[in-house]
Amino acid sequence: MTYQVDTNGFYGKFGGAFIPEMLYSNIDYLQKNYRQIAELDNFKKDFDDLLRDYVGRPSPLYFAPRLSQKYGGKIYLKREDLNHTGSHKINNTIGQILLAKHIGKTRIIAETGAGQHGVATATVCALMGMECLVYMGAHDIKRQAPNVARMKMLGATVIPATSGSQTLKDATNEAIRDWINHPEETHYIIGSVVGPHPYPDMVARFQSVISEEVRWQLKEKTGSELPDYVVACVGGGSNAAGIIYHYLDDPSVKIVLSEAAGKGIESGESAATSVLGSIGVIHGSKTMLMQTEDGQIIEPYSLSAGLDYPGIGPMHAHLIDTGRAQVYSATDQEALDAAYELSAIEGIIPALETAHGLAILGKMDLKSEEVVVINLSGRGDKDLATFIENHPDID
Ligand SMILES: *Cc1c(COP(=O)(O)O)cnc(C)c1O
């Protein structure tokens, strides 16, 4: 039993590449070459050097004493919020821009929800002198204004997606449409473990540096590389993939994922894909998604732009399907409360996405000796307006 992708690009019954013919040549080339390119000595050296000197890796593993006291267990935070640009997204964009350079592409496109992936992509394009276009839902452009300004300052063109709920799904549709129209010169840097094979595996590998570090960091701190739990929020699933990657085949390490329940799972306004979803194809991949009986995608909802997506990556769909991962969910309000709490008791303002992972600690019934590692996927600067608006005492 393996939880890794198979040679056809599937994780159990999920995954694959369901793509229009115009993309066949690009995807086929990536499928045949992504592993070899990423394993070249000079590629690995460039990737490692940039992660160290430009991103600031390794990111710290921080024991959170007051959070631990409150929820039981020994809670460690993997500080991806301290990376350059403020989240885990930069790990993947560094890998993909090196890949784009290696295969001779000059034009980069990306989709973004909360803007963290857009900023990370705009950043690496500035670094490498490449043209950058970022598709972003018109609704998200309004709620994540600081990141829109950052992308523009970094030289990217931000293009609003105005269909559907004007969020991440719609931005992804627009990016795919662009790629179909400009396949020759363009590389599409997908921001999560979604999309056609090889993207889910490629992005997971670039993000796997997170759990590679956690293993030795935890050993230094506790004497063991193995925690009892790894916890992450899931939008598409890339920060979760990063922190679970090197623990997939350690059955004693329980994998816990947190989805966005929005206004409540039963409210009709949520993004709780694993509970409400069924198997289907979205953005080139067979996975779990929220859809009507006749296969129309249901518009998702979350206060958090980065989790406001109607699907999850095929790797996670498989982990959930096989029982390897357990899923909890957190509502908007629970996530807000968790963000206010972490700020007040640990002095760390997390991203609203990340707060969904923190919000389930109280539901896990932790025992005092249990070791928990949570991926602190990003920082909350971009969410200040939302935090202020929803807090009774800040104005
Ligand atoms: C994008 C984002 C997420 C959600 O995306 P995943 O691919 O599920 O990780 C979570 N946290 C932060 C800080 C993000 O920027």
Coordinates of C-alpha atoms and ligand atoms in Angstrom, one line a residue:
M1 CA 0.0 0.0 0.0
T2 CA 1.4 3.4 -1.0
Y3 CA -0.1 6.8 -0.8
Q4 CA 2.1 8.1 -3.5
V5 CA 1.1 8.7 -7.1
D6 CA 1.3 5.8 -9.5
T7 CA 2.9 5.8 -12.9
N8 CA -0.4 6.8 -14.5
G9 CA -0.8 9.8 -12.3
F10 CA -3.4 8.3 -10.0
Y11 CA -3.8 8.1 -6.2
G12 CA -6.1 5.1 -6.0
K13 CA -9.2 6.1 -8.0
F14 CA -8.3 9.8 -7.9
G15 CA -6.0 11.9 -10.1
G16 CA -5.1 11.5 -13.8
A17 CA -5.0 14.2 -16.5
F18 CA -8.4 15.2 -18.1
I19 CA -7.3 17.9 -20.4
P20 CA -8.2 19.5 -23.7
E21 CA -6.1 18.6 -26.7
M22 CA -4.4 22.0 -26.9
L23 CA -2.7 21.2 -23.6
Y24 CA -1.7 17.7 -24.5
S25 CA 1.9 18.5 -25.6
N26 CA 2.7 20.7 -22.6
I27 CA 1.3 18.2 -20.1
D28 CA 2.8 15.2 -21.8
Y29 CA 6.2 16.8 -21.7
L30 CA 5.9 17.7 -18.0
Q31 CA 4.7 14.1 -17.2
K32 CA 7.7 12.6 -18.9
N33 CA 10.3 15.0 -17.6
Y34 CA 9.3 16.6 -14.3
R35 CA 11.0 14.0 -12.0
Q36 CA 14.2 13.9 -14.0
I37 CA 14.6 17.7 -14.2
A38 CA 13.9 18.1 -10.5
E39 CA 16.5 15.4 -9.7
L40 CA 19.3 17.0 -11.8
D41 CA 22.3 18.1 -9.6
N42 CA 22.3 21.7 -10.8
F43 CA 18.5 22.0 -10.4
K44 CA 18.7 20.6 -6.8
K45 CA 21.5 23.0 -6.0
D46 CA 19.6 26.1 -7.4
F47 CA 16.5 25.0 -5.5
D48 CA 18.2 24.4 -2.2
D49 CA 20.3 27.6 -2.5
L50 CA 17.3 29.7 -3.2
L51 CA 15.2 28.1 -0.4
R52 CA 18.0 28.9 2.0
D53 CA 19.2 32.3 1.0
Y54 CA 16.1 33.8 -0.6
V55 CA 13.2 32.2 1.2
G56 CA 15.0 31.9 4.6
R57 CA 14.7 28.1 5.1
P58 CA 14.7 26.1 7.2
S59 CA 11.6 27.7 8.8
P60 CA 11.6 27.3 12.6
L61 CA 9.7 24.6 14.4
Y62 CA 8.4 26.4 17.5
F63 CA 7.0 24.8 20.6
A64 CA 3.9 26.9 21.6
P65 CA 3.7 26.7 25.4
R66 CA 0.6 28.6 26.1
L67 CA -1.3 27.0 23.2
S68 CA -0.2 23.6 24.5
Q69 CA -1.4 24.5 28.0
K70 CA -4.8 25.5 26.7
Y71 CA -5.5 22.4 24.5
G72 CA -3.4 19.7 26.1
G73 CA -0.6 17.9 24.1
K74 CA 2.7 19.4 23.1
I75 CA 1.9 21.6 20.2
Y76 CA 4.6 22.7 17.7
L77 CA 4.1 25.3 15.0
K78 CA 6.0 24.9 11.7
R79 CA 6.6 28.5 10.9
E80 CA 5.9 28.7 7.2
D81 CA 4.5 32.2 7.9
L82 CA 8.2 33.4 8.3
N83 CA 9.1 32.5 4.7
H84 CA 9.8 35.3 2.3
T85 CA 6.4 36.5 1.0
G86 CA 4.6 35.1 4.1
S87 CA 3.5 31.6 3.4
H88 CA 4.4 28.1 2.2
K89 CA 3.5 29.0 -1.4
I90 CA 7.0 30.3 -2.2
N91 CA 8.5 26.8 -1.9
N92 CA 6.5 25.6 -4.9
T93 CA 6.9 28.7 -7.0
I94 CA 10.7 28.6 -6.6
G95 CA 10.7 25.0 -7.9
Q96 CA 8.3 25.7 -10.8
I97 CA 10.1 28.9 -12.0
L98 CA 13.4 26.9 -12.1
L99 CA 11.5 24.2 -14.1
A100 CA 10.0 26.9 -16.5
K101 CA 13.5 28.3 -17.0
H102 CA 14.9 24.8 -17.7
I103 CA 12.3 24.0 -20.3
G104 CA 12.6 27.4 -22.0
K105 CA 9.3 29.0 -21.2
T106 CA 9.2 32.8 -20.9
R107 CA 5.7 33.7 -20.0
I108 CA 4.2 32.7 -16.6
I109 CA 0.6 32.5 -15.7
A110 CA -1.0 31.6 -12.3
E111 CA -4.3 31.6 -10.5
T112 CA -4.7 32.9 -6.9
G113 CA -7.3 33.0 -4.2
A114 CA -6.0 34.8 -1.1
G115 CA -3.2 36.3 -3.3
Q116 CA -0.4 34.4 -1.5
H117 CA 0.3 32.2 -4.6
G118 CA 0.0 35.2 -6.9
V119 CA 2.5 37.2 -4.8
A120 CA 4.9 34.2 -4.6
T121 CA 4.6 33.8 -8.4
A122 CA 5.1 37.5 -9.1
T123 CA 8.1 37.4 -6.8
V124 CA 9.9 34.5 -8.6
C125 CA 9.1 36.1 -12.0
A126 CA 10.7 39.4 -10.8
L127 CA 13.7 37.3 -9.6
M128 CA 14.1 35.5 -13.0
G129 CA 13.0 38.4 -15.2
M130 CA 9.9 36.7 -16.6
E131 CA 6.5 38.0 -17.7
C132 CA 3.8 37.3 -15.1
L133 CA 0.0 37.3 -15.4
V134 CA -2.1 36.4 -12.4
Y135 CA -5.8 35.5 -12.6
M136 CA -7.8 36.4 -9.5
G137 CA -11.5 36.3 -8.7
A138 CA -13.0 39.8 -8.7
H139 CA -14.4 39.1 -5.2
D140 CA -11.0 38.1 -3.9
I141 CA -9.4 41.2 -5.4
K142 CA -11.6 43.2 -3.1
R143 CA -11.0 41.1 0.1
Q144 CA -7.2 40.7 -0.3
A145 CA -6.3 44.2 -1.4
P146 CA -2.8 44.2 0.2
N147 CA -1.7 41.2 -1.9
V148 CA -3.1 42.8 -5.1
A149 CA -0.9 45.8 -4.5
R150 CA 2.1 43.6 -3.8
M151 CA 1.7 41.7 -7.1
K152 CA 1.4 44.9 -9.1
M153 CA 4.5 46.4 -7.3
L154 CA 6.4 43.2 -8.2
G155 CA 5.5 43.8 -11.9
A156 CA 2.7 41.3 -12.4
T157 CA -0.5 41.9 -14.3
V158 CA -3.5 41.0 -12.2
I159 CA -6.5 40.0 -14.3
P160 CA -10.0 39.8 -12.6
A161 CA -12.1 36.7 -13.1
T162 CA -15.7 37.8 -13.2
S163 CA -17.6 34.5 -13.6
G164 CA -19.3 32.3 -11.0
S165 CA -18.6 33.3 -7.4
Q166 CA -15.6 35.3 -8.6
T167 CA -13.2 33.3 -6.5
L168 CA -10.5 30.8 -6.8
K169 CA -12.3 28.2 -9.0
D170 CA -13.2 31.0 -11.5
A171 CA -9.6 32.3 -11.5
T172 CA -8.4 28.8 -12.2
N173 CA -10.8 28.4 -15.1
E174 CA -9.4 31.7 -16.6
A175 CA -5.8 30.6 -16.2
I176 CA -6.5 27.3 -17.9
R177 CA -8.2 29.2 -20.8
D178 CA -5.2 31.4 -21.1
W179 CA -2.8 28.4 -21.2
I180 CA -5.0 26.8 -24.0
N181 CA -4.6 30.0 -26.0
H182 CA -0.8 30.4 -25.4
P183 CA 0.6 26.9 -25.0
E184 CA 4.0 27.5 -26.7
E185 CA 5.6 30.1 -24.6
T186 CA 3.7 29.7 -21.4
H187 CA 4.2 27.7 -18.2
Y188 CA 1.3 27.6 -15.8
I189 CA 2.4 27.7 -12.2
I190 CA -0.5 26.0 -10.4
G191 CA -0.5 27.0 -6.7
S192 CA -1.8 23.8 -5.0
V193 CA -1.8 20.0 -5.3
V194 CA -4.6 20.2 -7.9
G195 CA -4.9 20.1 -11.7
P196 CA -3.9 17.4 -14.1
H197 CA -1.0 14.9 -13.4
P198 CA 1.9 15.7 -12.9
Y199 CA 0.9 18.9 -11.0
P200 CA -0.4 17.3 -7.7
D201 CA 2.8 15.2 -7.3
M202 CA 5.1 18.0 -8.6
V203 CA 3.7 20.6 -6.2
A204 CA 3.7 18.0 -3.3
R205 CA 7.4 17.3 -3.9
F206 CA 8.4 20.9 -3.9
Q207 CA 6.4 21.4 -0.7
S208 CA 7.8 18.3 0.9
V209 CA 10.8 20.3 2.2
I210 CA 8.4 21.2 5.0
S211 CA 8.2 17.7 6.5
E212 CA 11.8 16.9 5.6
E213 CA 12.7 19.7 8.0
V214 CA 10.2 18.8 10.6
R215 CA 11.6 15.3 10.9
W216 CA 15.1 16.5 12.0
Q217 CA 13.8 19.5 13.9
L218 CA 11.4 17.4 16.0
K219 CA 14.2 14.8 16.6
E220 CA 16.4 17.6 18.0
K221 CA 13.6 18.8 20.3
T222 CA 11.9 15.6 21.4
G223 CA 14.3 12.8 20.6
S224 CA 11.9 11.4 18.0
E225 CA 11.2 12.3 14.4
L226 CA 7.6 11.1 14.7
P227 CA 4.8 13.2 16.2
D228 CA 1.5 11.7 17.1
Y229 CA -0.4 14.1 14.9
V230 CA 0.3 16.4 11.9
V231 CA -2.4 19.0 11.3
A232 CA -3.0 21.3 8.4
C233 CA -5.8 23.3 6.8
V234 CA -6.8 22.3 3.3
G235 CA -7.8 24.4 0.4
G236 CA -6.4 22.5 -2.5
G237 CA -4.0 20.8 -0.1
S238 CA -0.5 22.0 -0.8
N239 CA 0.5 23.0 2.7
A240 CA -1.0 19.8 4.0
A241 CA 0.9 17.8 1.4
G242 CA 4.1 19.5 2.4
I243 CA 3.8 18.7 6.1
I244 CA 2.5 15.1 5.7
Y245 CA 4.7 14.0 2.7
H246 CA 7.5 12.4 4.7
Y247 CA 5.0 10.9 7.2
L248 CA 2.7 9.2 4.8
D249 CA 4.2 5.8 5.4
D250 CA 4.5 6.1 9.2
P251 CA 1.1 4.8 10.3
S252 CA 1.7 5.9 13.9
V253 CA 1.6 9.5 12.7
K254 CA -2.1 10.5 12.4
I255 CA -2.9 12.9 9.6
V256 CA -5.6 15.5 10.5
L257 CA -7.0 17.9 7.9
S258 CA -9.2 20.9 8.5
E259 CA -11.7 22.1 5.9
A260 CA -13.6 25.4 5.8
A261 CA -17.1 24.9 7.0
G262 CA -18.0 28.6 6.1
K263 CA -21.3 29.4 7.8
G264 CA -21.7 25.7 8.8
I265 CA -21.6 22.5 6.8
E266 CA -25.4 22.3 6.5
S267 CA -25.8 26.0 5.8
G268 CA -25.4 25.8 2.0
E269 CA -22.5 28.2 2.3
S270 CA -19.3 26.2 2.9
A271 CA -16.3 24.7 1.3
A272 CA -16.4 21.4 3.2
T273 CA -15.6 19.3 0.1
S274 CA -14.8 16.0 1.8
V275 CA -18.2 15.9 3.6
L276 CA -20.4 17.4 0.8
G277 CA -18.4 16.3 -2.2
S278 CA -18.6 13.4 -4.6
I279 CA -16.2 12.1 -7.2
G280 CA -15.9 14.0 -10.5
V281 CA -13.5 16.0 -12.6
I282 CA -12.4 19.5 -11.9
H283 CA -9.5 21.4 -13.4
G284 CA -8.1 18.4 -15.1
S285 CA -8.2 16.0 -12.2
K286 CA -10.6 13.3 -11.0
T287 CA -11.2 14.0 -7.3
M288 CA -13.8 14.9 -4.7
L289 CA -15.7 18.1 -5.5
M290 CA -18.9 19.8 -4.5
Q291 CA -21.4 19.3 -7.4
T292 CA -25.1 18.9 -8.1
E293 CA -26.6 15.6 -9.1
D294 CA -26.2 16.4 -12.7
G295 CA -22.5 17.4 -12.3
Q296 CA -22.8 21.2 -12.0
I297 CA -20.2 22.6 -9.6
I298 CA -21.7 24.1 -6.5
E299 CA -20.3 27.6 -5.7
P300 CA -18.2 27.2 -2.5
Y301 CA -18.1 29.7 0.3
S302 CA -15.6 30.6 2.9
L303 CA -14.6 33.9 4.6
S304 CA -11.1 32.7 3.8
A305 CA -10.2 33.3 0.1
G306 CA -7.5 30.6 0.1
L307 CA -9.9 27.8 1.2
D308 CA -12.9 29.0 -0.9
Y309 CA -12.6 26.2 -3.5
P310 CA -15.1 23.4 -4.3
G311 CA -12.5 20.6 -4.7
I312 CA -9.5 19.0 -2.9
G313 CA -6.4 17.5 -4.5
P314 CA -6.5 13.9 -5.6
M315 CA -3.8 12.9 -3.0
H316 CA -6.0 14.1 -0.2
A317 CA -9.2 12.6 -1.7
H318 CA -7.3 9.2 -1.6
L319 CA -6.0 9.7 2.0
I320 CA -9.5 10.4 3.2
D321 CA -11.1 7.6 1.1
T322 CA -8.6 5.1 2.6
G323 CA -9.0 6.4 6.1
R324 CA -5.3 7.5 6.3
A325 CA -6.4 11.0 7.0
Q326 CA -9.1 12.3 9.3
V327 CA -11.0 15.5 8.4
Y328 CA -12.4 18.1 10.8
S329 CA -13.9 21.4 9.8
A330 CA -14.0 24.9 11.2
T331 CA -16.5 27.6 10.5
D332 CA -15.6 31.2 9.7
Q333 CA -16.3 32.2 13.3
E334 CA -14.3 29.4 14.8
A335 CA -11.3 30.3 12.5
L336 CA -11.6 34.0 13.4
D337 CA -11.6 33.1 17.1
A338 CA -8.6 30.9 16.7
A339 CA -6.7 33.7 14.9
Y340 CA -7.6 36.1 17.7
E341 CA -6.5 33.5 20.3
L342 CA -3.1 32.7 18.7
S343 CA -2.4 36.4 18.4
A344 CA -3.2 37.0 22.1
I345 CA -1.5 34.0 23.7
E346 CA 1.5 33.4 21.4
G347 CA 2.1 36.7 19.7
I348 CA 1.6 35.3 16.2
I349 CA -1.1 36.6 13.8
P350 CA -1.9 33.7 11.5
A351 CA -3.5 33.8 8.0
L352 CA -7.2 33.2 8.1
E353 CA -6.6 30.0 6.2
T354 CA -4.1 28.8 8.8
A355 CA -6.5 29.6 11.6
H356 CA -8.8 26.9 10.3
G357 CA -6.1 24.4 11.3
L358 CA -5.7 26.0 14.7
A359 CA -9.5 26.0 15.3
I360 CA -9.8 22.2 15.4
L361 CA -7.3 21.7 18.3
G362 CA -10.1 21.9 20.8
K363 CA -12.0 19.2 18.9
M364 CA -9.1 16.7 18.9
D365 CA -9.3 15.7 22.6
L366 CA -5.5 15.8 23.0
K367 CA -3.7 13.9 25.8
S368 CA -0.9 15.7 27.6
E369 CA 1.9 13.6 26.3
E370 CA 0.8 13.7 22.6
V371 CA 3.0 15.6 20.2
V372 CA 1.2 17.7 17.6
V373 CA 2.8 19.5 14.7
I374 CA 0.6 22.1 13.0
N375 CA 1.6 23.7 9.7
L376 CA 1.4 27.5 10.3
S377 CA 1.0 28.0 6.6
G378 CA 1.0 31.8 6.5
R379 CA 0.9 35.1 8.3
G380 CA -2.2 37.3 8.7
D381 CA -1.1 40.6 7.4
K382 CA -3.2 40.2 4.3
D383 CA -6.3 39.5 6.5
L384 CA -6.1 42.5 8.8
A385 CA -9.1 44.2 7.3
T386 CA -11.2 41.0 7.8
F387 CA -9.9 40.6 11.4
I388 CA -10.7 44.2 12.2
E389 CA -14.2 44.1 10.7
N390 CA -15.1 41.0 12.7
H391 CA -13.6 41.8 16.0
P392 CA -15.8 43.4 18.7
D393 CA -13.1 45.6 20.1
I394 CA -10.7 46.5 17.3
D395 CA -11.5 49.4 15.0
Ligands
LIG1 C1 -3.1 29.2 -0.2 C2 -3.1 29.0 1.2 C3 -3.7 27.9 1.9 C4 -4.5 26.9 1.1 O1 -3.9 26.3 0.1 P1 -3.4 24.8 0.2 O2 -2.9 24.5 -1.1 O3 -4.5 23.9 0.7 O4 -2.2 24.9 1.2 C5 -3.5 27.8 3.2 N1 -2.8 28.7 4.0 C6 -2.2 29.7 3.4 C7 -1.5 30.7 4.2 C8 -2.3 30.0 2.0 O5 -1.7 31.0 1.5

